[in-house]
Amino acid sequence: MAVDEKVNTPLLDELEKGPWPSFVKEIKKAQSVGPMATDLLGQLELSYEDKIGHWKHGGIVGVLGYGGGVIGRYSDVPDKFPHVAHFHTLRVNMPSGWFYSTEALRTLCDIWDRHGSGLTNMHGSTGDIIFLGTRTEELEPCFAELTQAGFDLGGSGSCVRTPSACVGPARCEWACYDTLKMCYEITMAYQDELHRPPFPYKFKFKFSGCPNDCVASIARADLSVIGTWKDEIQQDDEAVRQYAAEGLDIQRDVVERCPTRCMSWDGEKLTIENRECVRCMHCINVMPKALSPGKERGATLLIGAKAPIVQGALLSSVLIPFVPEDELLETIKELTDRVWDFWDEYGMNRERVGELIQRVGMANFLDAIGLDPTPEMITAPRDNPYIFFREEEGEEEESEA
Amino acid sequence: MAVDEKVNTPLLDELEKGPWPSFVKEIKKAQSVGPMATDLLGQLELSYEDKIGHWKHGGIVGVLGYGGGVIGRYSDVPDKFPHVAHFHTLRVNMPSGWFYSTEALRTLCDIWDRHGSGLTNMHGSTGDIIFLGTRTEELEPCFAELTQAGFDLGGSGSCVRTPSACVGPARCEWACYDTLKMCYEITMAYQDELHRPPFPYKFKFKFSGCPNDCVASIARADLSVIGTWKDEIQQDDEAVRQYAAEGLDIQRDVVERCPTRCMSWDGEKLTIENRECVRCMHCINVMPKALSPGKERGATLLIGAKAPIVQGALLSSVLIPFVPEDELLETIKELTDRVWDFWDEYGMNRERVGELIQRVGMANFLDAIGLDPTPEMITAPRDNPYIFFREEEGEEEESEA
Amino acid sequence: MAEKPKRITDIGPPHYQKFLPPIIKENYGKWKYHERLGPGVMVHVSEAGAKCYTVRCGSPRLLSTKTIRFLAELADKYCGGYLRFTSRNNVEFLMDSPDNIEALKKDLADAGFPVGGTNNAISNIVHTQGWVHCHSSATDASGIVKCVMDALYERFTHEDLPAKLRIALACCLNMCGAVHCSDIAILGVHRRPPRILHESLRKVCEIPTLIASCPTGAIRPKTIDGQQTVEVVEEQCMYCGNCYTVCPAMPLNDPENDGLSIWVGGKVSNARSEPKFSKLAIPYLPNNPPRWPEVVQAVTKIVEVYAANARKYERMGEWIERIGWPRFFELTGIEFTRYHIDDFKHAGLTYHRSAHIRM
Amino acid sequence: MAEKPKRITDIGPPHYQKFLPPIIKENYGKWKYHERLGPGVMVHVSEAGAKCYTVRCGSPRLLSTKTIRFLAELADKYCGGYLRFTSRNNVEFLMDSPDNIEALKKDLADAGFPVGGTNNAISNIVHTQGWVHCHSSATDASGIVKCVMDALYERFTHEDLPAKLRIALACCLNMCGAVHCSDIAILGVHRRPPRILHESLRKVCEIPTLIASCPTGAIRPKTIDGQQTVEVVEEQCMYCGNCYTVCPAMPLNDPENDGLSIWVGGKVSNARSEPKFSKLAIPYLPNNPPRWPEVVQAVTKIVEVYAANARKYERMGEWIERIGWPRFFELTGIEFTRYHIDDFKHAGLTYHRSAHIRM
Ligand code: SRM
Ligand code: SRM
Ligand code: SRM
Ligand code: SRM
Ligand code: SF4
Ligand code: SF4
Ligand code: SF4
Ligand code: SF4
Ligand code: SF4
Ligand code: SF4
Ligand code: SF4
Ligand code: SF4
């Protein structure tokens, strides 16, 4: 079938209407790059007509020596839309924090116009630059040009996935550690694990500078690194009064919204019982000029988030309550290595770390990675009496103070 | 071995010391009734010496035609303590609310002195009068005398267990229905199920007159009936002011402890947003003279509480949010019958109703007993996407308003 | 004896109305409010202005008929021949005037019965049979209750806690009583898999039922000397005792390893917060009769820390939720161990899935 | 082309420092506070008093290189040749003075890019591939996002909600993106068990792996015409698609039955309350391209009810927890069905185990 730039897409055309920028327009813009966009439009219109996707289950394609970074994709109607018969994506590892020079952006566009559809996702849900749609034979040349330009592929398959970070210290006053640096260092440290799938399943790192968690690390990362502080909230009383003077209802909007109710406001002075503060960020969020995280900064390490497949979605749970910033990189690496060792040995096929911990039990997992249990790791002790007492301890007298 | 009233019990004697009334003294008092108490002392002293119980697993003993009400018990050291070689208990169904005339109490004592150890529990955890310890051949005569005196046995085994009720309208201003009456009526309605175990496992009813739940029904009853009200809390503003005047800090102790924060106090008037009130009782508990449950009274029916064996402990969960008092008896009976039908058919051996519901799923259970699902039955809708859609509904268009 | 009485069955309990004292009968369902008159004493006032005075006293629950007769005598003397027991095994004397309160209290004191247990006192300990009657028990019941109540006596006779404090004890995991929802629960625990009495097993137990009874699947069929019996995979056993309940040839009792565990923060009432389960505080304390000093000390300590730190109207569990479990362990000095981390069915839901942390 | 470049691998991403504009580089880690300057515009002020102005605009995420070049042009014109994207696929222009804000906004408006998404606005919808690229999808992604954002456009360009409101969409249960913790999640669902393409199954799938992949054990081995294949026990299938992921011969796509579900009340941040999962609001809405009116209407309704009822700083889930789920269903008019009641692993923990009830 011949490519017709003016392919008839009455249904998709409906999506050019309305105020929000239109992805259909974007696909149409890419028609000038080559014939792929046109066939994509055609196939998508077909999907809209018959309410079903027209992509086949991906095959294994990639670049030499890498086990990931490319998602193979083939049309199930290649006769009708030959230019998307292959329509693989490349995942290109974005720079930390998604900062770009325009020069770099143009280089990426140039490469992709030469080797692909001219369509991208800026960015994929994991954070990669997604080059959306090309043929198998373009993969290797595209990769060569990318690396020449200083870019490399991101992850796919059972590997370390492209780590991501919130904007952090680059443009945020609340970053409790350098998220961009940490993301970069970890990405570099695990290039091999990123490109050559070594695990039972995928493993994701995400770095947020504070408990606001602007990269949703607690929901989506096997290792979630969330900035926090150990000492007291920094407080500028004059600035507090200023907020009050400008109309902020400190009692209602700050004090009464504090989850631990550890603050009090007498109309003049805000008092924080820092010992009770759980570092939720709310008061700081509301009064950025008056309050900020303490000076003794670092991060909480949490483990195990994932989407529902197959044992149900998980949020990450606390593993180390506080690591000072200057020990963070080493601690993450050491911890990760120990976690991976255990996962490699005991993880089942397609079992994320979070599911493994659920299956073997947190206490056994801690034993395996050599961490002592602390009450911060749990919301409450067990309420069922089914304790697996260990033989050795029958002898000693357990005692409590 | 001969019975020696002055059996040597140095360890138990330690438990005659101290201000709290001593059960050892009680056992010693019963020595005058007959030789059982003495051998009980002896065997118990032995347990204290070697830190282990000396009772054998109970055999099946009972009274003619009843499948429950007696717990068989035999000593594993009958040679040493022949008078407790048999030491069965009878569970005697207590009167609703544990009220007694002294006459009735004495009658019970007389019967028990004639036929047993002279030791009791007033009462067992389920609420029964426990006649503690007798021989097999005494069971039938003891039962005959009990029924002559107007008493009957309570439950044991896989039957309806002796229902119990809080003191309710007899001496409590908060009873939202007549707990004593309901307990009596239900006990009488199910005499057959109480005495002749018909079920996969035990089934308990408990009746509390208000959400304070003074018989712990939500923790211990397969069917928990908890009084509540539908309209507004009755409020006496003058009495509120009186409490304030007498020093009650209404803001701190009432308003700020309300779980929904649906109250406000301006120093003069207490305002309750009754629509938001969850009927927790706290404010009423603190100011009994000023506040009381509304006038439209009835009960919430909850289902499924149990101790941990074997799938873990459960609290009862909401089945019918509100039943008006005058429909309560009929509703409970109708509902119970439907629940039992389902349990009889699908319950496994030793599976409590609460566990059955967990196993088959609440929605299927509701279908089976013919109740519509309501959001009050759950704390939150599902968070996992694993919905078993039903075939029929593929066709109709489900809609939402 | 003359004639054998005709056998009657299914008569049920006597009707409660027969046993209600006049003050109750007359004002049944018409109570308006009540007032506390001090530990163990309260008055309920009816719409008509009638008053019912209650004096509550503690009891060891295990009562001889002699003592019941004594209590009946007091009820005859002061209460017109009626009394009641409470849902926590205390005894309540009900009177239509305050006149006899002091005399009654004196008689009770002379006989060794403490008056109290109301309001923000520690009430009686709900408990079970222990070595006095049950075959399943990992510990005694009445003995420990006696020791703990001796130590907490003043907490029964005074109403000076932040809120009600309910203690319960069960002597094995069957948990007779509402132990699982108590402010403080004392629970007997076995810590070794059942022994298997192969000889009697063959005679008295059905092997398929026995195997099915184990929630963890730890019991497997086995042939010894050509005879069918079972074995227990020790690592899979969590000492629940369900196998023993269905088969007497699988006893768990073990003088060396049986003992007690302490649980805290449960509640039953809906007042303020929803009902909650008790959570593990101390996984194991030894059986140390006759006075169980370790248990007494542990419970006392928890009570004292609670009393000193909780806010008014804050039940144990509400207090702990406010301060957080890490602080609870810190304040009580109880060690946090691997056993505190749940590993049963819903364990994953107890992992702390947020960055809310007190530092 | 002349010479083939030497093949290099494992270089990782370019160092981020190369891409930081001077205002960022100079004040890196030294920001003191920020202020909102209106929808989509904010200023961050450093300890040294330097200011970084940000203008944020929405994007369809699926961008042609043409559009990227256009955005780059704007960045050259106003921002010294740098820009960034956010974690929700918006574009941020960073400037060291406020002078160009209005001009930039005008250029963006002319090109059809809305400025907003900050503070208490609805930000961009995190989403996935849908029919544009994925083989698993039960629905399209970009199309629905376009329709919903058209309808909620004013909520993006204004900051007038009680709090942040994050919407996400995933086109199948794999849930690429943080759909499971969104204020509103739109989720593609299959509602029929996989079809089995027996011919190709034999060729491309490993039967034991396939059988093991099913979390409910619904897949069983079967022999058809002497050939090994599988069958699916339909009542046990919950349409998760895991079998299809491991075996292409088990497609679930079904034009009649595929569609969407709506979930509400999740959040990620630790602000105030702990992070939470989204909960089921509407089990099924039909796939109705090109404008999915049922989905648009449902989402809009939920947003409007939330906007009208929630308190300041109350995220969707916090609001619902305050008013209770019964009230949520009442206010939104959404029907409560058997599907809302959980029946997965921890279902029992969602049963309402207290007498706390609003009548
Ligand atoms: C492209 C992307 C969606 C997007 O449009 O942005 C994507 C696309 C796919 N994901 Fe994903 N996932 C993408 C981010 C995610 C995320 C979000 C994240 O990483 O933060 C998640 C949830 C977090 C998590 O990992 O749990 C996610 C959870 C999944 C899952 C379920 C994993 C689980 O443990 O539950 C699968 C299924 C699988 O792995 O077999 C999956 C599988 C897939 C596959 C490979 C389909 C498959 O079954 O093999 C999709 C390929 C689509 C295509 O044809 O392009 N994708 N996937 C995202 C990656 C782009 C990037 O690199 O930046
Ligand atoms: C006597 C009593 C304890 C006491 O000292 O008060 C008692 C004693 C026994 N209970 Fe119980 N239970 C007693 C109230 C309870 C309660 C409390 C209640 O009913 O409110 C519970 C918890 C609530 C519940 O039912 O879940 C309770 C939960 C159990 C269980 C665990 C049931 C479960 O589903 O988890 C068992 C095990 C069994 O049934 O096999 C059990 C089994 C037993 C047995 C029969 C032992 C056995 O394994 O066969 C005990 C006999 C002891 C003996 O030798 O006298 N007992 N049992 C209570 C009955 C007295 C009465 O009738 O008033
Ligand atoms: C007599 C008794 C009912 C009975 O039928 O026997 C009873 C009677 C009263 N209870 Fe109760 N409760 C009785 C067991 C309970 C139980 C069950 C239990 O302890 O096993 C509970 C649930 C305990 C729990 O949550 O774990 C219970 C939770 C309450 C509450 C809620 C307290 C709270 O803040 O959580 C109140 C309200 C209050 O005290 O302010 C209450 C209030 C009352 C009042 C004031 C009701 C009234 O107006 O008459 C009665 C006097 C209480 C007192 O001790 O000060 N009653 N009460 C029970 C006495 C037991 C005892 O001897 O100590
Ligand atoms: C730019 C970005 C980080 C990045 O590296 O790209 C970012 C930047 C900021 N976030 Fe964020 N957040 C960003 C994604 C997130 C996410 C992740 C997400 O949406 O997927 C979250 C978690 C959302 C959730 O809980 O579901 C997030 C939760 C917050 C919060 C907590 C809000 C709350 O009350 O729950 C704050 C505090 C606030 O807004 O008061 C915050 C505050 C901020 C501040 C004010 C921080 C600062 O001082 O600079 C930044 C401007 C926010 C604004 O939009 O008004 N940011 N922020 C992300 C912008 C996404 C977008 O284009 O809309
Ligand atoms: S997570 Fe915290 S540090 Fe990072 S951008 Fe968001 S608010 Fe700033
Ligand atoms: S950060 Fe959160 S917990 Fe800490 S004081 Fe502020 S509002 Fe309270
Ligand atoms: S449950 Fe309610 S009605 Fe019954 S005694 Fe307790 S407070 Fe009174
Ligand atoms: S009964 Fe409870 S929820 Fe209702 S107003 Fe009183 S304190 Fe609040
Ligand atoms: S708790 Fe266990 S040992 Fe104690 S009485 Fe009940 S069944 Fe027997
Ligand atoms: S004690 Fe419980 S876990 Fe152990 S073998 Fe017996 S039934 Fe199984
Ligand atoms: S959510 Fe499902 S259909 Fe959508 S991109 Fe991810 S795997 Fe594909
Ligand atoms: S869709 Fe899921 S539940 Fe259904 S057969 Fe496949 S793997 Fe099993």
CSV table of N, CA, C and O in Angstrom, one decimal, chain C residues 77-115:
chain,number,residue,atom,x,y,z
C,77,LYS,N,-28.0,-8.7,103.1
C,77,LYS,CA,-27.9,-7.7,104.2
C,77,LYS,C,-28.1,-6.3,103.7
C,77,LYS,O,-28.8,-5.5,104.3
C,78,TYR,N,-27.6,-6.0,102.5
C,78,TYR,CA,-27.6,-4.6,102.0
C,78,TYR,C,-28.4,-4.4,100.8
C,78,TYR,O,-28.7,-3.2,100.5
C,79,CYS,N,-28.7,-5.4,100.0
C,79,CYS,CA,-29.2,-5.1,98.7
C,79,CYS,C,-30.5,-5.9,98.4
C,79,CYS,O,-30.9,-6.2,97.2
C,80,GLY,N,-31.2,-6.2,99.4
C,80,GLY,CA,-32.5,-6.8,99.2
C,80,GLY,C,-32.5,-8.2,98.5
C,80,GLY,O,-33.5,-8.6,97.9
C,81,GLY,N,-31.3,-8.8,98.6
C,81,GLY,CA,-31.3,-10.2,98.0
C,81,GLY,C,-30.9,-10.3,96.6
C,81,GLY,O,-31.3,-11.3,96.0
C,82,TYR,N,-30.3,-9.3,96.0
C,82,TYR,CA,-29.8,-9.4,94.6
C,82,TYR,C,-28.4,-9.0,94.5
C,82,TYR,O,-27.9,-8.1,95.2
C,83,LEU,N,-27.7,-9.5,93.5
C,83,LEU,CA,-26.4,-9.0,93.1
C,83,LEU,C,-26.2,-9.3,91.6
C,83,LEU,O,-27.0,-10.1,91.0
C,84,ARG,N,-25.2,-8.7,91.1
C,84,ARG,CA,-24.8,-9.1,89.7
C,84,ARG,C,-23.3,-9.2,89.6
C,84,ARG,O,-22.5,-8.7,90.4
C,85,PHE,N,-22.9,-9.9,88.5
C,85,PHE,CA,-21.5,-10.0,88.1
C,85,PHE,C,-21.3,-9.1,86.9
C,85,PHE,O,-22.3,-9.0,86.1
C,86,THR,N,-20.1,-8.7,86.6
C,86,THR,CA,-19.9,-7.9,85.4
C,86,THR,C,-19.3,-8.7,84.4
C,86,THR,O,-18.9,-9.9,84.6
C,87,SER,N,-19.1,-8.1,83.2
C,87,SER,CA,-18.5,-8.8,82.1
C,87,SER,C,-17.0,-9.1,82.3
C,87,SER,O,-16.4,-9.8,81.5
C,88,ARG,N,-16.5,-8.5,83.3
C,88,ARG,CA,-15.1,-8.8,83.7
C,88,ARG,C,-15.0,-9.5,85.0
C,88,ARG,O,-14.0,-9.3,85.7
C,89,ASN,N,-16.0,-10.2,85.4
C,89,ASN,CA,-16.0,-11.0,86.6
C,89,ASN,C,-15.9,-10.3,87.9
C,89,ASN,O,-15.6,-10.9,89.0
C,90,ASN,N,-16.2,-9.0,87.9
C,90,ASN,CA,-16.3,-8.3,89.2
C,90,ASN,C,-17.7,-8.5,89.7
C,90,ASN,O,-18.6,-9.0,89.0
C,91,VAL,N,-17.9,-8.2,91.0
C,91,VAL,CA,-19.2,-8.4,91.6
C,91,VAL,C,-19.8,-7.0,91.9
C,91,VAL,O,-19.1,-6.1,92.3
C,92,GLU,N,-21.1,-6.8,91.5
C,92,GLU,CA,-21.7,-5.5,91.7
C,92,GLU,C,-22.9,-5.6,92.7
C,92,GLU,O,-23.8,-6.4,92.5
C,93,PHE,N,-22.9,-4.8,93.7
C,93,PHE,CA,-23.9,-4.7,94.7
C,93,PHE,C,-24.8,-3.4,94.4
C,93,PHE,O,-24.2,-2.3,94.3
C,94,LEU,N,-26.0,-3.6,94.2
C,94,LEU,CA,-26.9,-2.5,93.7
C,94,LEU,C,-27.8,-2.1,94.8
C,94,LEU,O,-28.5,-3.0,95.5
C,95,MET,N,-27.9,-0.8,95.1
C,95,MET,CA,-28.8,-0.4,96.2
C,95,MET,C,-29.6,0.8,95.8
C,95,MET,O,-29.1,1.6,95.0
C,96,ASP,N,-30.7,1.0,96.5
C,96,ASP,CA,-31.6,2.2,96.1
C,96,ASP,C,-31.3,3.4,97.0
C,96,ASP,O,-32.0,4.4,96.9
C,97,SER,N,-30.4,3.2,98.0
C,97,SER,CA,-30.0,4.4,98.7
C,97,SER,C,-28.5,4.3,99.1
C,97,SER,O,-27.9,3.2,99.0
C,98,PRO,N,-27.9,5.4,99.4
C,98,PRO,CA,-26.5,5.4,99.7
C,98,PRO,C,-26.2,5.0,101.1
C,98,PRO,O,-25.0,4.8,101.4
C,99,ASP,N,-27.2,4.7,101.9
C,99,ASP,CA,-27.0,4.5,103.3
C,99,ASP,C,-26.0,3.4,103.6
C,99,ASP,O,-25.2,3.5,104.6
C,100,ASN,N,-26.1,2.3,102.9
C,100,ASN,CA,-25.3,1.1,103.2
C,100,ASN,C,-24.0,1.0,102.6
C,100,ASN,O,-23.2,0.1,102.8
C,101,ILE,N,-23.6,2.0,101.8
C,101,ILE,CA,-22.4,1.9,101.0
C,101,ILE,C,-21.2,1.7,101.9
C,101,ILE,O,-20.4,0.8,101.7
C,102,GLU,N,-21.1,2.5,102.9
C,102,GLU,CA,-19.9,2.4,103.8
C,102,GLU,C,-19.8,1.1,104.5
C,102,GLU,O,-18.8,0.4,104.6
C,103,ALA,N,-21.0,0.7,105.0
C,103,ALA,CA,-21.0,-0.6,105.8
C,103,ALA,C,-20.6,-1.8,104.9
C,103,ALA,O,-19.8,-2.6,105.2
C,104,LEU,N,-21.2,-1.7,103.7
C,104,LEU,CA,-20.9,-2.8,102.7
C,104,LEU,C,-19.4,-2.8,102.4
C,104,LEU,O,-18.7,-3.8,102.4
C,105,LYS,N,-18.8,-1.6,102.1
C,105,LYS,CA,-17.4,-1.5,101.8
C,105,LYS,C,-16.6,-2.1,102.9
C,105,LYS,O,-15.6,-2.8,102.7
C,106,LYS,N,-17.0,-1.8,104.1
C,106,LYS,CA,-16.2,-2.3,105.3
C,106,LYS,C,-16.3,-3.8,105.3
C,106,LYS,O,-15.2,-4.5,105.5
C,107,ASP,N,-17.5,-4.4,105.2
C,107,ASP,CA,-17.6,-5.8,105.2
C,107,ASP,C,-16.7,-6.5,104.1
C,107,ASP,O,-16.1,-7.5,104.3
C,108,LEU,N,-16.7,-5.8,102.9
C,108,LEU,CA,-15.9,-6.4,101.8
C,108,LEU,C,-14.5,-6.3,102.1
C,108,LEU,O,-13.7,-7.2,101.9
C,109,ALA,N,-14.1,-5.1,102.7
C,109,ALA,CA,-12.6,-5.0,103.0
C,109,ALA,C,-12.2,-6.0,104.1
C,109,ALA,O,-11.2,-6.7,103.9
C,110,ASP,N,-13.1,-6.2,105.0
C,110,ASP,CA,-12.7,-7.2,106.1
C,110,ASP,C,-12.6,-8.6,105.5
C,110,ASP,O,-11.7,-9.4,105.9
C,111,ALA,N,-13.4,-8.9,104.4
C,111,ALA,CA,-13.3,-10.2,103.8
C,111,ALA,C,-12.2,-10.3,102.8
C,111,ALA,O,-12.0,-11.3,102.1
C,112,GLY,N,-11.5,-9.1,102.5
C,112,GLY,CA,-10.4,-9.1,101.5
C,112,GLY,C,-10.9,-8.9,100.1
C,112,GLY,O,-10.2,-9.2,99.2
C,113,PHE,N,-12.0,-8.3,99.9
C,113,PHE,CA,-12.5,-7.9,98.6
C,113,PHE,C,-12.3,-6.5,98.3
C,113,PHE,O,-12.9,-5.6,98.9
C,114,PRO,N,-11.4,-6.1,97.4
C,114,PRO,CA,-11.1,-4.7,97.1
C,114,PRO,C,-12.3,-4.1,96.3
C,114,PRO,O,-12.9,-4.7,95.4
C,115,VAL,N,-12.6,-2.9,96.6
C,115,VAL,CA,-13.7,-2.1,95.9
C,115,VAL,C,-12.9,-1.2,94.9
C,115,VAL,O,-12.0,-0.5,95.3
